[in-house]
Amino acid sequence: MVKDCCSQELFEIAQQLMVGGVNSPVRSFKYVGGNPIYIKSGKGPYIISVEGRKFIDYVLGWGTFIFGHCDEEIKEAIKNQLENGIHFGACHPLEIEFAYLVKEAFKNIDKIRIVNSGTEAVMVALRLAKAFTGKKKIIKFAGNYHGHFDQLLIKSGSGVATFLSENSFVSIPQAGVPEEFTKDTIVIEYNDESALEKAFEQYKNEIAAVIVEPIAGNMGVVLPKNGFLKKLREITQYYQSVLIFDEVITGFRFEFGGLSNQYNPDITILGKIVGGGLPIGVVAGKKEIMDLLAPVGEVYQGGTFSANPLTLAAATTTLKKLKKSNYHYLEELSQILTEGIVTIKNKYNKKLKINKYGSMISIFFTDKEVENYQDTQNIDKLMFQKFFKFLLEKGIYLPPSPFEALFISFSHTTKEINYTIDVIEEFFIN
Ligand SMILES: *Cc1c(COP(=O)(O)O)cnc(C)c1O
């Protein structure tokens, strides 16, 4: 049997049993080099490795744990549900409570369907958009990630950017994705309004949907330029295409709700945070589109574990807690961290660019602005590798790729943030 020994030994064994030793590629530390750390436990803003080393966690289950690890109330809710049954594959009251909370948080949402992952939710959203419009083509933005769904698995940020293209655009299509699967996908540079207009002019009545991460978080954090999201709403309305906001990261991260409240997309996708730490995806949107889903309509979607009670116990507790939470706290901590880093950067005259939106942060080692996917390809890989390793050594766990966002949770305090700033200064002195 495998004993808790050390991460290195575990990873060697894991590589013989699982592909690359992992079950999701970015966990492998391939970009930064070295072996991944095996985590034994997590509490609040900290994770503990099998060796007993403690790290401040800025990954937080890839943005899932907005209350930090092992939140007492969420844990309690899961325990209670555990006593009453894990899974029925039948209706249960928690799904209603969850749907109420989501509806309350979003003005653009009439109805929802709960699935098991963000990827699944995106699949359903595209199917709905095609059925609703009777059109086929989908516009996506380079560097935006919407799960590992064939049609969108091109120029899709983080994992793909890290592993398949070192310095250039990913080849289209990806291995294992036949060309037919992506021939109706149009990829446009994020923030490029004129390319968007051109695409619509060329394919006028063929575009079923535009899908976007309203704040891009999977090529590192990249902010939409002023007017870009508004433009998406206007142009999709004009050409009668469906606008899909993929808020798997951004939903409930900056407020009780998301950017959808401001821009009124037809479909909003949720995931990560809303599951309270258990697997979830949510397709939500306007009634006339959502009602095309079976059993009301003809668009099929099913799921053995969809809306399982254990997930929904964590999910409803999370949303109820978020409703009472003061998001300014996250903003304050993020400000302290980013301002701290900028001060150091100026003091030591380093090439570094911080992109930040609320509690979602990227540190790019470049001296140019990072406004789209192309820009993310100019970063200094070696510098990031050194930075990552230095911080890890000092007990700070960053995403092992510059194309993944750092997240801050309600469980972080100025203590962890100030320590992080001190360590970063130490890194730059050397
Ligand atoms: C993580 C993510 C997904 C995929 O969600 P999974 O639950 O991993 O399938 C989709 N879109 C965005 C924006 C994400 O960050």
CSV table of C-alpha atoms and ligand atoms in Angstrom, one decimal:
chain,number,residue,atom,x,y,z
A,1,MET,CA,0.0,0.0,0.0
A,2,VAL,CA,1.0,3.6,-0.6
A,3,LYS,CA,2.0,5.3,2.7
A,4,ASP,CA,2.3,9.0,3.3
A,5,CYS,CA,5.9,9.4,2.6
A,6,CYS,CA,7.2,12.2,0.6
A,7,SER,CA,5.8,14.0,-2.4
A,8,GLN,CA,8.6,12.9,-4.7
A,9,GLU,CA,8.2,9.2,-3.9
A,10,LEU,CA,4.4,9.5,-4.3
A,11,PHE,CA,4.8,11.2,-7.7
A,12,GLU,CA,7.1,8.5,-8.9
A,13,ILE,CA,4.6,5.8,-8.1
A,14,ALA,CA,1.7,7.9,-9.4
A,15,GLN,CA,3.5,8.2,-12.8
A,16,GLN,CA,3.3,4.5,-13.2
A,17,LEU,CA,-0.4,4.3,-12.5
A,18,MET,CA,-1.8,7.5,-13.9
A,19,VAL,CA,-0.9,9.3,-17.1
A,20,GLY,CA,1.8,11.9,-16.2
A,21,GLY,CA,1.0,11.0,-12.5
A,22,VAL,CA,-2.0,13.3,-12.5
A,23,ASN,CA,-5.7,13.5,-13.3
A,24,SER,CA,-5.6,17.0,-14.8
A,25,PRO,CA,-2.6,18.3,-16.7
A,26,VAL,CA,-1.8,21.6,-14.9
A,27,ARG,CA,-1.4,19.8,-11.6
A,28,SER,CA,1.8,18.2,-12.9
A,29,PHE,CA,4.2,21.2,-12.5
A,30,LYS,CA,5.3,20.6,-16.1
A,31,TYR,CA,5.6,24.3,-16.9
A,32,VAL,CA,7.5,25.2,-13.7
A,33,GLY,CA,9.6,22.0,-13.6
A,34,GLY,CA,10.0,19.7,-10.6
A,35,ASN,CA,7.6,17.4,-8.9
A,36,PRO,CA,4.2,18.4,-7.7
A,37,ILE,CA,3.5,18.6,-3.9
A,38,TYR,CA,1.2,16.0,-2.4
A,39,ILE,CA,-1.4,17.7,-0.2
A,40,LYS,CA,-2.6,16.0,3.0
A,41,SER,CA,-5.0,18.6,4.2
A,42,GLY,CA,-6.2,22.1,4.0
A,43,LYS,CA,-7.6,24.6,6.5
A,44,GLY,CA,-8.5,28.2,5.7
A,45,PRO,CA,-5.9,29.8,3.5
A,46,TYR,CA,-3.4,27.0,4.2
A,47,ILE,CA,-2.6,23.6,2.7
A,48,ILE,CA,-0.4,21.1,4.3
A,49,SER,CA,1.8,18.7,2.3
A,50,VAL,CA,2.4,15.0,3.2
A,51,GLU,CA,5.7,16.1,4.6
A,52,GLY,CA,3.9,18.4,7.0
A,53,ARG,CA,5.0,21.6,5.2
A,54,LYS,CA,2.5,24.4,5.4
A,55,PHE,CA,1.8,26.7,2.4
A,56,ILE,CA,-0.3,29.8,1.9
A,57,ASP,CA,-2.7,28.7,-0.8
A,58,TYR,CA,-3.4,31.1,-3.7
A,59,VAL,CA,-4.8,28.3,-6.0
A,60,LEU,CA,-7.8,27.4,-3.7
A,61,GLY,CA,-9.0,24.5,-5.8
A,62,TRP,CA,-8.6,26.7,-8.9
A,63,GLY,CA,-10.7,29.4,-7.5
A,64,THR,CA,-13.3,27.2,-5.8
A,65,PHE,CA,-12.7,27.9,-2.2
A,66,ILE,CA,-13.9,31.5,-1.7
A,67,PHE,CA,-14.1,30.7,2.1
A,68,GLY,CA,-10.8,28.9,2.2
A,69,HIS,CA,-10.4,25.2,2.9
A,70,CYS,CA,-12.6,23.2,5.2
A,71,ASP,CA,-15.0,26.0,6.1
A,72,GLU,CA,-16.9,24.9,9.3
A,73,GLU,CA,-20.4,25.6,8.1
A,74,ILE,CA,-19.9,24.0,4.7
A,75,LYS,CA,-18.3,21.0,6.3
A,76,GLU,CA,-21.3,20.8,8.7
A,77,ALA,CA,-23.8,21.0,5.9
A,78,ILE,CA,-22.0,18.1,4.0
A,79,LYS,CA,-21.9,16.0,7.1
A,80,ASN,CA,-25.6,16.5,7.8
A,81,GLN,CA,-26.5,15.5,4.2
A,82,LEU,CA,-24.2,12.5,4.5
A,83,GLU,CA,-26.5,11.2,7.3
A,84,ASN,CA,-29.5,11.5,5.0
A,85,GLY,CA,-28.2,10.1,1.8
A,86,ILE,CA,-25.5,10.9,-0.8
A,87,HIS,CA,-27.4,10.4,-4.0
A,88,PHE,CA,-30.9,9.6,-5.1
A,89,GLY,CA,-31.1,10.4,-8.8
A,90,ALA,CA,-34.5,11.8,-7.9
A,91,CYS,CA,-35.9,15.2,-6.9
A,92,HIS,CA,-35.0,16.7,-3.6
A,93,PRO,CA,-35.7,20.0,-1.8
A,94,LEU,CA,-32.1,21.4,-1.9
A,95,GLU,CA,-32.2,21.9,-5.7
A,96,ILE,CA,-35.1,24.3,-5.2
A,97,GLU,CA,-33.3,26.2,-2.5
A,98,PHE,CA,-30.2,26.4,-4.7
A,99,ALA,CA,-32.2,27.6,-7.8
A,100,TYR,CA,-33.8,30.3,-5.7
A,101,LEU,CA,-30.5,31.6,-4.5
A,102,VAL,CA,-29.0,31.7,-8.1
A,103,LYS,CA,-32.1,33.5,-9.4
A,104,GLU,CA,-31.9,36.0,-6.6
A,105,ALA,CA,-28.3,36.7,-7.5
A,106,PHE,CA,-28.8,37.2,-11.3
A,107,LYS,CA,-31.3,39.5,-13.0
A,108,ASN,CA,-30.8,37.7,-16.4
A,109,ILE,CA,-31.7,34.2,-15.1
A,110,ASP,CA,-35.2,32.8,-15.3
A,111,LYS,CA,-34.4,29.1,-15.1
A,112,ILE,CA,-31.4,26.9,-14.4
A,113,ARG,CA,-30.2,23.4,-14.9
A,114,ILE,CA,-27.6,21.9,-12.6
A,115,VAL,CA,-24.9,19.5,-14.0
A,116,ASN,CA,-21.6,18.1,-12.8
A,117,SER,CA,-18.9,20.3,-14.2
A,118,GLY,CA,-18.3,23.5,-16.1
A,119,THR,CA,-17.4,21.6,-19.2
A,120,GLU,CA,-20.8,19.9,-19.2
A,121,ALA,CA,-22.6,23.2,-18.6
A,122,VAL,CA,-20.8,24.7,-21.6
A,123,MET,CA,-21.8,21.7,-23.8
A,124,VAL,CA,-25.4,22.2,-22.9
A,125,ALA,CA,-25.3,25.9,-23.4
A,126,LEU,CA,-23.9,25.5,-27.0
A,127,ARG,CA,-26.5,22.9,-27.8
A,128,LEU,CA,-29.2,25.2,-26.5
A,129,ALA,CA,-27.9,28.2,-28.5
A,130,LYS,CA,-27.8,26.2,-31.7
A,131,ALA,CA,-31.3,24.8,-31.2
A,132,PHE,CA,-32.7,28.3,-30.3
A,133,THR,CA,-31.2,30.1,-33.3
A,134,GLY,CA,-31.1,27.3,-35.8
A,135,LYS,CA,-27.5,28.3,-36.5
A,136,LYS,CA,-24.3,26.5,-36.2
A,137,LYS,CA,-21.2,28.7,-35.7
A,138,ILE,CA,-19.7,29.7,-32.4
A,139,ILE,CA,-17.4,32.6,-31.7
A,140,LYS,CA,-14.9,32.1,-28.9
A,141,PHE,CA,-11.9,34.2,-27.9
A,142,ALA,CA,-8.3,33.1,-28.0
A,143,GLY,CA,-7.1,32.3,-24.5
A,144,ASN,CA,-10.6,31.8,-23.1
A,145,TYR,CA,-11.2,28.4,-21.6
A,146,HIS,CA,-14.6,26.8,-21.5
A,147,GLY,CA,-13.7,23.2,-20.5
A,148,HIS,CA,-12.3,20.4,-22.5
A,149,PHE,CA,-15.2,20.2,-24.9
A,150,ASP,CA,-14.1,19.3,-28.5
A,151,GLN,CA,-15.7,22.2,-30.3
A,152,LEU,CA,-14.1,24.8,-28.1
A,153,LEU,CA,-10.8,23.1,-27.5
A,154,ILE,CA,-8.8,25.5,-29.6
A,155,LYS,CA,-6.7,28.4,-28.4
A,156,SER,CA,-8.3,27.7,-25.1
A,157,GLY,CA,-5.9,29.1,-22.5
A,158,SER,CA,-4.2,27.8,-19.4
A,159,GLY,CA,-3.6,24.0,-19.8
A,160,VAL,CA,-3.5,24.2,-23.6
A,161,ALA,CA,-1.4,27.3,-23.7
A,162,THR,CA,1.0,25.8,-21.2
A,163,PHE,CA,1.4,22.4,-22.8
A,164,LEU,CA,0.8,22.7,-26.5
A,165,SER,CA,2.2,26.0,-27.5
A,166,GLU,CA,5.3,27.3,-25.9
A,167,ASN,CA,5.5,30.6,-27.7
A,168,SER,CA,2.9,30.7,-30.4
A,169,PHE,CA,-0.7,30.1,-31.1
A,170,VAL,CA,-1.9,26.6,-30.7
A,171,SER,CA,-2.3,24.7,-33.9
A,172,ILE,CA,-5.9,24.2,-34.9
A,173,PRO,CA,-7.4,21.8,-34.2
A,174,GLN,CA,-5.9,19.9,-31.2
A,175,ALA,CA,-4.8,16.3,-31.4
A,176,GLY,CA,-7.8,14.0,-31.2
A,177,VAL,CA,-10.2,16.7,-32.3
A,178,PRO,CA,-11.1,16.1,-36.0
A,179,GLU,CA,-11.4,19.2,-38.1
A,180,GLU,CA,-15.1,18.7,-38.5
A,181,PHE,CA,-15.6,19.3,-34.8
A,182,THR,CA,-14.0,22.8,-34.9
A,183,LYS,CA,-14.9,24.0,-38.4
A,184,ASP,CA,-17.8,25.9,-37.0
A,185,THR,CA,-15.8,27.6,-34.3
A,186,ILE,CA,-14.4,31.0,-35.0
A,187,VAL,CA,-11.6,32.1,-32.8
A,188,ILE,CA,-11.1,35.8,-32.3
A,189,GLU,CA,-8.5,37.7,-30.2
A,190,TYR,CA,-9.9,38.8,-26.9
A,191,ASN,CA,-10.7,42.6,-26.9
A,192,ASP,CA,-10.7,42.8,-30.7
A,193,GLU,CA,-13.9,44.5,-31.6
A,194,SER,CA,-13.1,45.0,-35.2
A,195,ALA,CA,-12.4,41.3,-35.7
A,196,LEU,CA,-15.7,40.6,-34.1
A,197,GLU,CA,-17.5,42.9,-36.5
A,198,LYS,CA,-15.7,41.3,-39.4
A,199,ALA,CA,-16.7,37.8,-38.3
A,200,PHE,CA,-20.3,38.9,-38.0
A,201,GLU,CA,-20.3,40.6,-41.4
A,202,GLN,CA,-18.8,37.5,-43.0
A,203,TYR,CA,-21.0,34.9,-41.3
A,204,LYS,CA,-24.1,37.1,-40.7
A,205,ASN,CA,-26.8,34.5,-40.3
A,206,GLU,CA,-24.7,31.6,-39.2
A,207,ILE,CA,-23.5,32.5,-35.8
A,208,ALA,CA,-25.4,30.7,-33.1
A,209,ALA,CA,-23.5,32.1,-30.1
A,210,VAL,CA,-20.6,34.1,-28.8
A,211,ILE,CA,-19.1,32.7,-25.7
A,212,VAL,CA,-16.8,34.7,-23.4
A,213,GLU,CA,-15.2,34.7,-20.0
A,214,PRO,CA,-16.2,38.3,-19.0
A,215,ILE,CA,-13.0,38.6,-17.1
A,216,ALA,CA,-10.5,36.2,-18.7
A,217,GLY,CA,-8.9,34.0,-16.1
A,218,ASN,CA,-7.4,31.1,-18.1
A,219,MET,CA,-4.6,32.9,-19.9
A,220,GLY,CA,-3.8,34.6,-16.6
A,221,VAL,CA,-6.1,37.4,-15.7
A,222,VAL,CA,-6.9,39.6,-18.7
A,223,LEU,CA,-9.4,42.4,-18.4
A,224,PRO,CA,-12.0,43.3,-21.0
A,225,LYS,CA,-11.3,46.8,-22.4
A,226,ASN,CA,-13.9,49.5,-21.8
A,227,GLY,CA,-16.9,48.8,-24.0
A,228,PHE,CA,-15.9,45.3,-25.1
A,229,LEU,CA,-18.6,43.4,-23.2
A,230,LYS,CA,-21.2,45.9,-24.1
A,231,LYS,CA,-20.2,45.5,-27.7
A,232,LEU,CA,-20.7,41.8,-27.4
A,233,ARG,CA,-24.2,42.3,-26.1
A,234,GLU,CA,-25.1,44.8,-28.9
A,235,ILE,CA,-23.7,42.8,-31.8
A,236,THR,CA,-25.3,39.5,-30.7
A,237,GLN,CA,-28.6,41.3,-30.2
A,238,TYR,CA,-28.3,42.8,-33.7
A,239,TYR,CA,-27.5,39.5,-35.4
A,240,GLN,CA,-29.8,37.5,-33.2
A,241,SER,CA,-27.1,35.3,-31.8
A,242,VAL,CA,-27.0,34.0,-28.2
A,243,LEU,CA,-24.6,35.7,-25.8
A,244,ILE,CA,-23.1,33.2,-23.3
A,245,PHE,CA,-21.1,34.5,-20.3
A,246,ASP,CA,-18.9,31.8,-18.9
A,247,GLU,CA,-18.8,32.9,-15.3
A,248,VAL,CA,-17.4,29.6,-14.0
A,249,ILE,CA,-14.7,31.6,-12.3
A,250,THR,CA,-16.3,35.1,-12.1
A,251,GLY,CA,-19.7,34.0,-10.7
A,252,PHE,CA,-19.9,35.0,-7.1
A,253,ARG,CA,-16.3,36.0,-7.0
A,254,PHE,CA,-16.7,39.8,-6.9
A,255,GLU,CA,-20.3,40.1,-5.6
A,256,PHE,CA,-23.3,38.1,-4.9
A,257,GLY,CA,-24.0,37.5,-8.6
A,258,GLY,CA,-21.7,38.2,-11.4
A,259,LEU,CA,-20.9,40.4,-14.5
A,260,SER,CA,-24.0,39.0,-16.1
A,261,ASN,CA,-26.1,41.5,-14.0
A,262,GLN,CA,-24.4,44.3,-15.9
A,263,TYR,CA,-24.5,43.0,-19.4
A,264,ASN,CA,-27.5,40.8,-19.5
A,265,PRO,CA,-26.3,37.8,-21.5
A,266,ASP,CA,-28.8,35.2,-22.6
A,267,ILE,CA,-27.1,32.3,-20.9
A,268,THR,CA,-24.8,32.4,-17.8
A,269,ILE,CA,-22.6,29.4,-16.9
A,270,LEU,CA,-21.6,28.9,-13.3
A,271,GLY,CA,-19.3,26.4,-11.6
A,272,LYS,CA,-16.3,26.3,-9.3
A,273,ILE,CA,-17.4,28.6,-6.3
A,274,VAL,CA,-21.1,27.6,-6.5
A,275,GLY,CA,-20.4,24.0,-5.7
A,276,GLY,CA,-18.9,24.8,-2.3
A,277,GLY,CA,-15.9,22.5,-3.1
A,278,LEU,CA,-17.9,19.6,-4.8
A,279,PRO,CA,-18.2,19.1,-8.5
A,280,ILE,CA,-20.9,21.3,-10.2
A,281,GLY,CA,-21.8,23.2,-13.3
A,282,VAL,CA,-24.8,25.3,-13.9
A,283,VAL,CA,-26.5,26.4,-17.2
A,284,ALA,CA,-28.8,29.3,-16.5
A,285,GLY,CA,-30.6,31.8,-18.6
A,286,LYS,CA,-33.7,33.2,-20.2
A,287,LYS,CA,-36.8,31.2,-20.1
A,288,GLU,CA,-37.4,31.0,-23.8
A,289,ILE,CA,-34.0,29.4,-24.3
A,290,MET,CA,-33.9,27.2,-21.2
A,291,ASP,CA,-37.3,25.8,-21.9
A,292,LEU,CA,-35.9,24.1,-25.0
A,293,LEU,CA,-34.3,21.6,-22.7
A,294,ALA,CA,-35.9,18.1,-22.1
A,295,PRO,CA,-38.3,17.3,-20.6
A,296,VAL,CA,-40.1,20.5,-21.7
A,297,GLY,CA,-38.3,20.9,-25.0
A,298,GLU,CA,-36.4,18.7,-27.5
A,299,VAL,CA,-32.8,19.5,-26.5
A,300,TYR,CA,-31.4,16.5,-24.6
A,301,GLN,CA,-29.3,16.7,-21.5
A,302,GLY,CA,-29.1,14.2,-18.7
A,303,GLY,CA,-26.8,13.2,-15.8
A,304,THR,CA,-26.8,10.5,-13.2
A,305,PHE,CA,-25.2,12.6,-10.6
A,306,SER,CA,-26.6,16.0,-11.6
A,307,ALA,CA,-27.6,18.1,-8.7
A,308,ASN,CA,-26.7,15.4,-6.2
A,309,PRO,CA,-27.7,16.3,-2.7
A,310,LEU,CA,-24.1,16.3,-1.3
A,311,THR,CA,-23.0,18.9,-3.7
A,312,LEU,CA,-26.1,20.9,-3.2
A,313,ALA,CA,-25.7,20.9,0.6
A,314,ALA,CA,-22.3,22.5,0.1
A,315,ALA,CA,-23.6,24.7,-2.7
A,316,THR,CA,-26.6,26.2,-0.9
A,317,THR,CA,-24.6,26.8,2.3
A,318,THR,CA,-21.9,28.5,0.2
A,319,LEU,CA,-24.4,30.8,-1.5
A,320,LYS,CA,-26.2,31.6,1.8
A,321,LYS,CA,-22.9,32.5,3.4
A,322,LEU,CA,-21.9,34.6,0.3
A,323,LYS,CA,-25.2,36.6,0.5
A,324,LYS,CA,-24.1,37.8,4.0
A,325,SER,CA,-20.4,38.3,3.0
A,326,ASN,CA,-18.6,41.6,2.7
A,327,TYR,CA,-16.8,41.4,-0.7
A,328,HIS,CA,-14.9,44.6,0.2
A,329,TYR,CA,-12.8,42.5,2.4
A,330,LEU,CA,-11.5,40.5,-0.6
A,331,GLU,CA,-11.0,43.7,-2.6
A,332,GLU,CA,-9.0,45.2,0.3
A,333,LEU,CA,-6.7,42.2,0.7
A,334,SER,CA,-6.1,42.1,-3.1
A,335,GLN,CA,-5.3,45.8,-3.2
A,336,ILE,CA,-2.7,45.4,-0.4
A,337,LEU,CA,-1.1,42.5,-2.2
A,338,THR,CA,-1.0,44.1,-5.6
A,339,GLU,CA,0.1,47.5,-4.4
A,340,GLY,CA,2.8,45.8,-2.3
A,341,ILE,CA,4.1,44.0,-5.4
A,342,VAL,CA,4.0,47.2,-7.5
A,343,THR,CA,6.0,49.1,-4.9
A,344,ILE,CA,8.7,46.3,-4.9
A,345,LYS,CA,8.7,46.2,-8.7
A,346,ASN,CA,9.4,49.9,-8.9
A,347,LYS,CA,12.0,49.8,-6.1
A,348,TYR,CA,14.0,47.1,-7.9
A,349,ASN,CA,13.1,48.2,-11.3
A,350,LYS,CA,11.7,44.8,-12.4
A,351,LYS,CA,9.8,43.9,-15.6
A,352,LEU,CA,6.5,42.9,-14.3
A,353,LYS,CA,2.9,43.5,-15.0
A,354,ILE,CA,0.0,42.9,-12.7
A,355,ASN,CA,-3.5,42.3,-14.0
A,356,LYS,CA,-6.1,42.3,-11.4
A,357,TYR,CA,-9.9,42.3,-11.1
A,358,GLY,CA,-11.2,42.0,-7.6
A,359,SER,CA,-9.7,39.0,-5.9
A,360,MET,CA,-8.4,37.5,-9.2
A,361,ILE,CA,-4.7,38.4,-9.9
A,362,SER,CA,-2.0,37.6,-12.4
A,363,ILE,CA,1.7,38.5,-12.1
A,364,PHE,CA,3.2,38.6,-15.6
A,365,PHE,CA,6.9,38.9,-16.1
A,366,THR,CA,6.9,41.2,-19.1
A,367,ASP,CA,7.1,45.0,-19.5
A,368,LYS,CA,4.2,45.2,-22.0
A,369,GLU,CA,0.5,45.4,-21.3
A,370,VAL,CA,-1.2,42.1,-21.3
A,371,GLU,CA,-4.6,42.6,-23.1
A,372,ASN,CA,-5.0,39.5,-25.1
A,373,TYR,CA,-3.8,36.0,-25.8
A,374,GLN,CA,-0.9,37.1,-28.0
A,375,ASP,CA,0.4,39.3,-25.3
A,376,THR,CA,0.5,36.4,-22.8
A,377,GLN,CA,2.9,34.7,-25.1
A,378,ASN,CA,5.6,37.3,-24.5
A,379,ILE,CA,6.2,36.5,-20.8
A,380,ASP,CA,9.5,35.4,-19.4
A,381,LYS,CA,9.1,31.7,-18.6
A,382,LEU,CA,12.4,31.3,-16.8
A,383,MET,CA,11.6,34.2,-14.5
A,384,PHE,CA,8.2,32.7,-13.6
A,385,GLN,CA,9.8,29.3,-12.9
A,386,LYS,CA,12.3,30.9,-10.5
A,387,PHE,CA,9.6,33.0,-8.9
A,388,PHE,CA,7.3,30.0,-8.4
A,389,LYS,CA,10.1,27.9,-6.9
A,390,PHE,CA,11.3,30.6,-4.6
A,391,LEU,CA,7.8,31.2,-3.2
A,392,LEU,CA,7.1,27.5,-2.9
A,393,GLU,CA,10.3,27.1,-0.9
A,394,LYS,CA,9.1,29.9,1.4
A,395,GLY,CA,5.7,28.3,1.9
A,396,ILE,CA,3.6,30.0,-0.7
A,397,TYR,CA,1.7,27.9,-3.2
A,398,LEU,CA,0.9,29.7,-6.5
A,399,PRO,CA,-0.7,28.1,-9.5
A,400,PRO,CA,2.2,26.3,-11.3
A,401,SER,CA,1.6,28.3,-14.5
A,402,PRO,CA,1.5,32.0,-15.2
A,403,PHE,CA,-1.7,31.3,-17.2
A,404,GLU,CA,-3.7,30.6,-14.1
A,405,ALA,CA,-5.1,33.2,-11.8
A,406,LEU,CA,-4.1,33.7,-8.2
A,407,PHE,CA,-7.2,33.8,-5.9
A,408,ILE,CA,-7.8,35.3,-2.5
A,409,SER,CA,-10.4,33.9,-0.1
A,410,PHE,CA,-12.3,35.3,2.9
A,411,SER,CA,-10.0,33.1,5.1
A,412,HIS,CA,-6.9,35.0,4.0
A,413,THR,CA,-5.8,37.8,6.3
A,414,THR,CA,-3.3,40.6,6.1
A,415,LYS,CA,-0.8,38.3,7.9
A,416,GLU,CA,-0.6,36.0,4.9
A,417,ILE,CA,-0.7,38.8,2.4
A,418,ASN,CA,2.1,40.8,4.2
A,419,TYR,CA,4.2,37.7,4.4
A,420,THR,CA,3.7,37.1,0.7
A,421,ILE,CA,4.8,40.6,-0.1
A,422,ASP,CA,8.0,40.2,2.1
A,423,VAL,CA,8.9,37.0,0.3
A,424,ILE,CA,8.4,38.6,-3.1
A,425,GLU,CA,10.7,41.4,-2.0
A,426,GLU,CA,13.3,38.9,-0.9
A,427,PHE,CA,13.1,37.3,-4.3
A,428,PHE,CA,13.8,40.5,-6.1
A,429,ILE,CA,16.7,41.6,-3.8
A,430,ASN,CA,18.5,38.4,-4.9
B,1,LIG,C1,-12.8,25.7,-14.9
B,1,LIG,C2,-13.5,26.4,-16.0
B,1,LIG,C3,-14.4,25.6,-16.8
B,1,LIG,C4,-14.5,24.1,-16.8
B,1,LIG,O1,-15.1,23.7,-15.6
B,1,LIG,P1,-14.8,22.2,-15.1
B,1,LIG,O2,-15.7,22.1,-13.9
B,1,LIG,O3,-13.4,22.1,-14.9
B,1,LIG,O4,-15.3,21.3,-16.2
B,1,LIG,C5,-15.1,26.3,-17.8
B,1,LIG,N1,-15.0,27.7,-17.9
B,1,LIG,C6,-14.2,28.4,-17.2
B,1,LIG,C7,-14.1,29.8,-17.4
B,1,LIG,C8,-13.4,27.8,-16.2
B,1,LIG,O5,-12.5,28.5,-15.5
